[in-house]
Amino acid sequence: MAPSRQANLGQQFVVGAIILVAIIGTLAAAILLTLGESAIETANVTPTATATQLLPSATGPATRVTQVTPSPTSTATVTASPSPTPVTASPTTTPHPPSATPETCRIPDAWFAYRVQRGDTLSSIGRRVGLSGIQLQRSNCLDSSTIYEGQFVYVPVQPAPIATPTLAAGTLSPSITPVLPTPGVTAGACTDPNSRITSPAPGSIVRGVTRLWGSAQTEAFDFYKLEIKPSGTGDPFVTFYDNDQPISQDVLHDLVTTRWPNGDYFVRLVVVDVTGNYPERCSVLYTFAN
């Protein structure tokens, strides 16, 4: 019985050892698994700075240990600023005053026409009517101070006659027979019904206050004017009346023939638009017989 019992005890020892090894292995595996999970959780936690207050120990002063966890480095973000848009300076416009419309030169109202005699100058005529030569030149719209015999110059009053030598008794002075001018005709076609003198008829003998009838109108109408010049001379037309109202088959103006000496005269109608242009001008010849 003794050997059999020893054999059973040996078998029990071996089985117990195997069970013990299995238990130890299981415990070791559990410990290793727990440590692995703890390490993973520690890696996922953001470390923070932790200040640890140590109590003074019996052997010396307490030491303050601060564990500093480095903060993540911030990355600077660069934002592109918008490029300035170039501004083009607009040119400065200097305002210009509107150009003045040239005024029409016209003879002063109620002036008389004087026929220049041999030896007359503007200065000599001006002295006889109380004006300077320059004043007379400007009033007659003359570009030059030179005048010639037979030319008409307009003056405010009839010049005083120049003194002539007294004839001796018994000397006969030659008699002068006045000659009236013969009627003339129209010097312009006058075919435009909107720029026409209709009365008096061309070639009429007129005297005193003569009413001129007709029409003076056009597109973009600005004004019309009446001009006059002696027939048979090199004198230019001179404006004696203007009006900024259009006329349609009505009175254009009352012409006073006594402002001029007797003779043949062209009376011209000029209708002007806003651009300074004019249609056909109508020029009619009349005989002044005051």
CSV table of C-alpha atoms in Angstrom, one decimal:
chain,number,residue,atom,x,y,z
A,1,MET,CA,0.0,0.0,0.0
A,2,ALA,CA,2.8,2.4,0.6
A,3,PRO,CA,4.1,2.6,-3.0
A,4,SER,CA,0.6,3.1,-4.4
A,5,ARG,CA,-0.1,5.9,-2.0
A,6,GLN,CA,3.1,7.6,-2.9
A,7,ALA,CA,2.2,7.4,-6.6
A,8,ASN,CA,-1.2,9.1,-5.9
A,9,LEU,CA,0.5,11.8,-3.9
A,10,GLY,CA,2.9,12.4,-6.8
A,11,GLN,CA,0.1,12.7,-9.3
A,12,GLN,CA,-1.8,15.1,-7.1
A,13,PHE,CA,1.3,17.3,-6.8
A,14,VAL,CA,1.8,17.4,-10.5
A,15,VAL,CA,-1.9,18.3,-11.1
A,16,GLY,CA,-1.8,21.0,-8.4
A,17,ALA,CA,1.4,22.5,-9.9
A,18,ILE,CA,-0.3,22.6,-13.4
A,19,ILE,CA,-3.4,24.3,-11.9
A,20,LEU,CA,-1.2,26.8,-10.1
A,21,VAL,CA,0.7,27.6,-13.3
A,22,ALA,CA,-2.6,28.1,-15.1
A,23,ILE,CA,-3.9,30.4,-12.4
A,24,ILE,CA,-0.7,32.4,-12.5
A,25,GLY,CA,-0.8,32.6,-16.3
A,26,THR,CA,-4.4,33.8,-16.2
A,27,LEU,CA,-3.6,36.5,-13.6
A,28,ALA,CA,-0.5,37.6,-15.6
A,29,ALA,CA,-2.6,37.9,-18.8
A,30,ALA,CA,-5.3,39.9,-17.0
A,31,ILE,CA,-2.7,42.3,-15.6
A,32,LEU,CA,-1.0,42.8,-18.9
A,33,LEU,CA,-4.4,43.5,-20.6
A,34,THR,CA,-5.3,46.0,-17.9
A,35,LEU,CA,-2.0,47.8,-18.2
A,36,GLY,CA,-2.4,48.0,-22.0
A,37,GLU,CA,-5.9,49.7,-21.8
A,38,SER,CA,-4.6,52.1,-19.2
A,39,ALA,CA,-1.7,53.1,-21.5
A,40,ILE,CA,-4.1,53.8,-24.4
A,41,GLU,CA,-6.4,56.0,-22.2
A,42,THR,CA,-3.3,57.9,-21.0
A,43,ALA,CA,-2.2,58.6,-24.6
A,44,ASN,CA,-5.6,60.1,-25.5
A,45,VAL,CA,-5.8,62.5,-22.6
A,46,THR,CA,-4.4,66.0,-23.3
A,47,PRO,CA,-1.7,66.7,-20.7
A,48,THR,CA,-2.1,69.8,-18.6
A,49,ALA,CA,0.2,71.7,-16.4
A,50,THR,CA,-0.3,70.4,-12.9
A,51,ALA,CA,1.1,72.2,-9.9
A,52,THR,CA,1.9,69.7,-7.1
A,53,GLN,CA,2.0,71.2,-3.6
A,54,LEU,CA,4.4,69.1,-1.4
A,55,LEU,CA,4.0,69.2,2.3
A,56,PRO,CA,7.1,69.9,4.2
A,57,SER,CA,8.9,66.8,5.2
A,58,ALA,CA,10.7,66.2,8.4
A,59,THR,CA,14.1,66.3,6.8
A,60,GLY,CA,13.9,69.6,5.0
A,61,PRO,CA,11.9,72.3,3.3
A,62,ALA,CA,9.1,71.3,0.9
A,63,THR,CA,10.0,71.4,-2.8
A,64,ARG,CA,7.4,72.8,-5.2
A,65,VAL,CA,7.5,70.8,-8.4
A,66,THR,CA,5.5,72.0,-11.3
A,67,GLN,CA,5.0,69.7,-14.2
A,68,VAL,CA,4.6,71.8,-17.3
A,69,THR,CA,2.9,70.2,-20.2
A,70,PRO,CA,3.9,72.0,-23.4
A,71,SER,CA,1.0,73.7,-25.2
A,72,PRO,CA,0.6,73.1,-28.8
A,73,THR,CA,2.3,75.5,-31.1
A,74,SER,CA,-0.1,77.9,-32.8
A,75,THR,CA,0.2,78.3,-36.5
A,76,ALA,CA,-0.1,81.8,-37.8
A,77,THR,CA,-2.8,82.2,-40.5
A,78,VAL,CA,-1.9,84.7,-43.2
A,79,THR,CA,-4.9,86.4,-44.8
A,80,ALA,CA,-4.2,88.0,-48.1
A,81,SER,CA,-5.2,91.6,-48.1
A,82,PRO,CA,-7.1,92.8,-51.2
A,83,SER,CA,-4.9,94.7,-53.6
A,84,PRO,CA,-6.0,98.4,-53.9
A,85,THR,CA,-7.8,99.2,-57.1
A,86,PRO,CA,-5.9,101.9,-59.0
A,87,VAL,CA,-8.0,105.1,-59.3
A,88,THR,CA,-7.6,107.0,-62.5
A,89,ALA,CA,-7.9,110.7,-61.9
A,90,SER,CA,-10.4,112.2,-64.3
A,91,PRO,CA,-9.2,115.3,-66.0
A,92,THR,CA,-10.5,118.5,-64.5
A,93,THR,CA,-12.7,120.4,-66.9
A,94,THR,CA,-12.4,124.1,-66.6
A,95,PRO,CA,-15.8,125.7,-67.2
A,96,HIS,CA,-15.7,128.3,-70.0
A,97,PRO,CA,-18.2,131.2,-70.0
A,98,PRO,CA,-20.6,131.0,-72.9
A,99,SER,CA,-19.5,132.9,-75.9
A,100,ALA,CA,-21.3,136.2,-76.2
A,101,THR,CA,-23.5,136.6,-79.3
A,102,PRO,CA,-22.1,139.5,-81.3
A,103,GLU,CA,-24.6,142.3,-81.3
A,104,THR,CA,-25.8,143.7,-84.6
A,105,CYS,CA,-24.5,147.2,-85.2
A,106,ARG,CA,-27.3,149.5,-85.8
A,107,ILE,CA,-27.8,153.2,-86.4
A,108,PRO,CA,-29.2,155.1,-83.4
A,109,ASP,CA,-32.8,155.9,-83.8
A,110,ALA,CA,-33.8,159.3,-85.2
A,111,TRP,CA,-30.4,160.0,-86.8
A,112,PHE,CA,-30.3,161.6,-90.2
A,113,ALA,CA,-28.3,160.5,-93.3
A,114,TYR,CA,-25.8,163.1,-94.4
A,115,ARG,CA,-24.1,162.9,-97.8
A,116,VAL,CA,-20.4,163.4,-97.5
A,117,GLN,CA,-19.1,166.5,-99.4
A,118,ARG,CA,-15.7,167.1,-100.9
A,119,GLY,CA,-13.2,167.8,-98.1
A,120,ASP,CA,-15.3,166.3,-95.3
A,121,THR,CA,-13.8,164.0,-92.7
A,122,LEU,CA,-15.4,162.3,-89.8
A,123,SER,CA,-13.7,164.8,-87.4
A,124,SER,CA,-15.0,167.8,-89.4
A,125,ILE,CA,-18.5,166.4,-89.6
A,126,GLY,CA,-18.4,165.5,-85.9
A,127,ARG,CA,-17.5,169.0,-84.9
A,128,ARG,CA,-20.5,170.3,-86.7
A,129,VAL,CA,-22.9,167.9,-84.9
A,130,GLY,CA,-21.2,167.9,-81.4
A,131,LEU,CA,-19.4,164.5,-81.7
A,132,SER,CA,-15.9,163.3,-82.0
A,133,GLY,CA,-14.7,161.6,-85.1
A,134,ILE,CA,-14.3,158.3,-83.2
A,135,GLN,CA,-17.9,158.5,-81.8
A,136,LEU,CA,-19.2,159.2,-85.3
A,137,GLN,CA,-17.3,156.2,-86.7
A,138,ARG,CA,-18.6,153.8,-84.1
A,139,SER,CA,-22.2,155.0,-84.4
A,140,ASN,CA,-22.0,154.4,-88.2
A,141,CYS,CA,-20.5,150.9,-87.8
A,142,LEU,CA,-17.5,151.9,-89.9
A,143,ASP,CA,-14.3,149.8,-89.8
A,144,SER,CA,-12.2,152.7,-91.1
A,145,SER,CA,-12.1,156.4,-90.4
A,146,THR,CA,-11.7,157.1,-94.1
A,147,ILE,CA,-14.8,158.4,-95.9
A,148,TYR,CA,-15.3,159.6,-99.5
A,149,GLU,CA,-17.4,162.1,-101.4
A,150,GLY,CA,-21.0,160.9,-101.9
A,151,GLN,CA,-21.0,158.5,-99.1
A,152,PHE,CA,-23.8,158.7,-96.5
A,153,VAL,CA,-22.9,159.2,-92.8
A,154,TYR,CA,-25.6,159.2,-90.2
A,155,VAL,CA,-25.6,162.1,-87.7
A,156,PRO,CA,-27.9,163.0,-84.8
A,157,VAL,CA,-28.7,166.4,-86.3
A,158,GLN,CA,-28.4,167.9,-89.7
A,159,PRO,CA,-24.9,169.5,-89.9
A,160,ALA,CA,-24.8,173.3,-90.1
A,161,PRO,CA,-24.0,174.4,-93.6
A,162,ILE,CA,-20.5,175.5,-94.3
A,163,ALA,CA,-20.2,179.3,-94.9
A,164,THR,CA,-19.8,180.2,-98.6
A,165,PRO,CA,-18.3,183.4,-99.9
A,166,THR,CA,-20.7,186.3,-100.3
A,167,LEU,CA,-21.4,187.2,-103.9
A,168,ALA,CA,-20.9,190.8,-104.9
A,169,ALA,CA,-23.9,192.9,-105.7
A,170,GLY,CA,-25.2,192.3,-109.2
A,171,THR,CA,-23.6,188.9,-109.4
A,172,LEU,CA,-26.0,186.2,-110.3
A,173,SER,CA,-25.7,182.9,-108.6
A,174,PRO,CA,-26.5,179.9,-110.7
A,175,SER,CA,-29.9,178.4,-109.9
A,176,ILE,CA,-30.1,174.7,-109.1
A,177,THR,CA,-33.0,172.7,-110.2
A,178,PRO,CA,-33.7,169.7,-107.9
A,179,VAL,CA,-33.9,166.4,-109.7
A,180,LEU,CA,-36.0,163.7,-108.1
A,181,PRO,CA,-34.7,160.2,-108.5
A,182,THR,CA,-36.5,157.8,-110.8
A,183,PRO,CA,-38.2,154.8,-109.2
A,184,GLY,CA,-36.1,151.6,-109.0
A,185,VAL,CA,-36.9,147.9,-108.9
A,186,THR,CA,-36.2,145.0,-106.6
A,187,ALA,CA,-32.6,144.0,-106.1
A,188,GLY,CA,-33.5,140.7,-104.6
A,189,ALA,CA,-35.5,137.8,-105.8
A,190,CYS,CA,-37.7,137.8,-102.7
A,191,THR,CA,-39.1,134.3,-103.6
A,192,ASP,CA,-39.1,132.9,-100.0
A,193,PRO,CA,-42.6,133.6,-98.6
A,194,ASN,CA,-41.1,133.5,-95.0
A,195,SER,CA,-38.5,136.2,-95.8
A,196,ARG,CA,-40.2,138.8,-97.9
A,197,ILE,CA,-41.3,142.5,-98.0
A,198,THR,CA,-44.7,142.5,-99.6
A,199,SER,CA,-45.6,146.2,-99.3
A,200,PRO,CA,-44.9,148.8,-100.5
A,201,ALA,CA,-44.3,147.3,-103.9
A,202,PRO,CA,-40.7,147.4,-105.4
A,203,GLY,CA,-40.1,150.8,-107.1
A,204,SER,CA,-42.6,152.7,-105.0
A,205,ILE,CA,-42.1,156.4,-104.2
A,206,VAL,CA,-42.3,156.7,-100.4
A,207,ARG,CA,-42.2,159.6,-98.0
A,208,GLY,CA,-42.7,160.3,-94.3
A,209,VAL,CA,-43.7,157.3,-92.2
A,210,THR,CA,-44.0,154.3,-94.5
A,211,ARG,CA,-45.3,151.0,-93.1
A,212,LEU,CA,-43.4,147.9,-94.3
A,213,TRP,CA,-45.4,144.7,-94.5
A,214,GLY,CA,-44.2,141.1,-95.0
A,215,SER,CA,-43.1,137.9,-93.2
A,216,ALA,CA,-40.0,137.2,-91.2
A,217,GLN,CA,-39.8,133.7,-89.9
A,218,THR,CA,-37.8,130.5,-90.2
A,219,GLU,CA,-37.0,127.3,-88.4
A,220,ALA,CA,-34.9,127.9,-85.2
A,221,PHE,CA,-35.8,131.6,-85.6
A,222,ASP,CA,-33.5,134.0,-83.7
A,223,PHE,CA,-34.2,137.5,-85.0
A,224,TYR,CA,-34.7,139.5,-88.2
A,225,LYS,CA,-33.3,142.9,-89.2
A,226,LEU,CA,-33.9,145.6,-91.7
A,227,GLU,CA,-31.0,147.2,-93.5
A,228,ILE,CA,-30.6,150.1,-95.8
A,229,LYS,CA,-28.0,151.5,-98.3
A,230,PRO,CA,-28.1,154.2,-101.0
A,231,SER,CA,-28.4,153.0,-104.6
A,232,GLY,CA,-25.4,153.5,-106.9
A,233,THR,CA,-22.8,153.8,-104.2
A,234,GLY,CA,-20.3,151.5,-102.6
A,235,ASP,CA,-21.8,152.0,-99.2
A,236,PRO,CA,-22.5,148.8,-97.2
A,237,PHE,CA,-25.9,147.9,-95.8
A,238,VAL,CA,-26.5,149.4,-92.4
A,239,THR,CA,-29.0,147.9,-89.9
A,240,PHE,CA,-31.7,150.4,-88.9
A,241,TYR,CA,-34.1,148.0,-87.1
A,242,ASP,CA,-34.1,144.5,-85.6
A,243,ASN,CA,-36.7,142.4,-83.8
A,244,ASP,CA,-36.5,139.1,-82.0
A,245,GLN,CA,-40.2,138.2,-82.6
A,246,PRO,CA,-41.1,136.3,-85.9
A,247,ILE,CA,-43.7,138.0,-88.1
A,248,SER,CA,-46.2,136.3,-90.4
A,249,GLN,CA,-47.9,138.6,-93.0
A,250,ASP,CA,-47.9,141.6,-90.7
A,251,VAL,CA,-46.1,144.9,-90.0
A,252,LEU,CA,-42.4,144.6,-90.1
A,253,HIS,CA,-41.6,148.2,-89.2
A,254,ASP,CA,-42.6,151.8,-89.7
A,255,LEU,CA,-39.9,153.3,-91.9
A,256,VAL,CA,-39.3,157.0,-91.4
A,257,THR,CA,-37.9,158.3,-94.7
A,258,THR,CA,-37.0,161.7,-93.4
A,259,ARG,CA,-34.0,160.3,-91.7
A,260,TRP,CA,-32.3,160.1,-95.1
A,261,PRO,CA,-32.0,162.6,-98.0
A,262,ASN,CA,-34.1,162.1,-101.1
A,263,GLY,CA,-32.9,159.4,-103.4
A,264,ASP,CA,-33.0,155.8,-104.2
A,265,TYR,CA,-32.4,153.3,-101.4
A,266,PHE,CA,-32.3,149.6,-101.1
A,267,VAL,CA,-34.2,148.2,-98.1
A,268,ARG,CA,-33.2,144.7,-97.2
A,269,LEU,CA,-34.9,142.1,-94.9
A,270,VAL,CA,-32.6,139.5,-93.3
A,271,VAL,CA,-34.1,136.6,-91.2
A,272,VAL,CA,-31.5,134.9,-89.0
A,273,ASP,CA,-31.7,131.6,-87.2
A,274,VAL,CA,-30.0,130.5,-84.0
A,275,THR,CA,-26.9,129.2,-85.9
A,276,GLY,CA,-26.3,132.6,-87.5
A,277,ASN,CA,-27.5,131.5,-90.9
A,278,TYR,CA,-30.2,133.1,-92.9
A,279,PRO,CA,-32.4,132.1,-95.9
A,280,GLU,CA,-32.7,134.2,-99.0
A,281,ARG,CA,-32.5,137.9,-98.2
A,282,CYS,CA,-35.1,140.2,-99.7
A,283,SER,CA,-33.9,143.5,-101.0
A,284,VAL,CA,-36.3,146.1,-102.4
A,285,LEU,CA,-35.5,149.5,-104.0
A,286,TYR,CA,-37.6,152.5,-103.0
A,287,THR,CA,-37.4,156.2,-103.9
A,288,PHE,CA,-37.4,158.5,-101.0
A,289,ALA,CA,-39.2,161.8,-101.9
A,290,ASN,CA,-39.7,163.8,-98.7
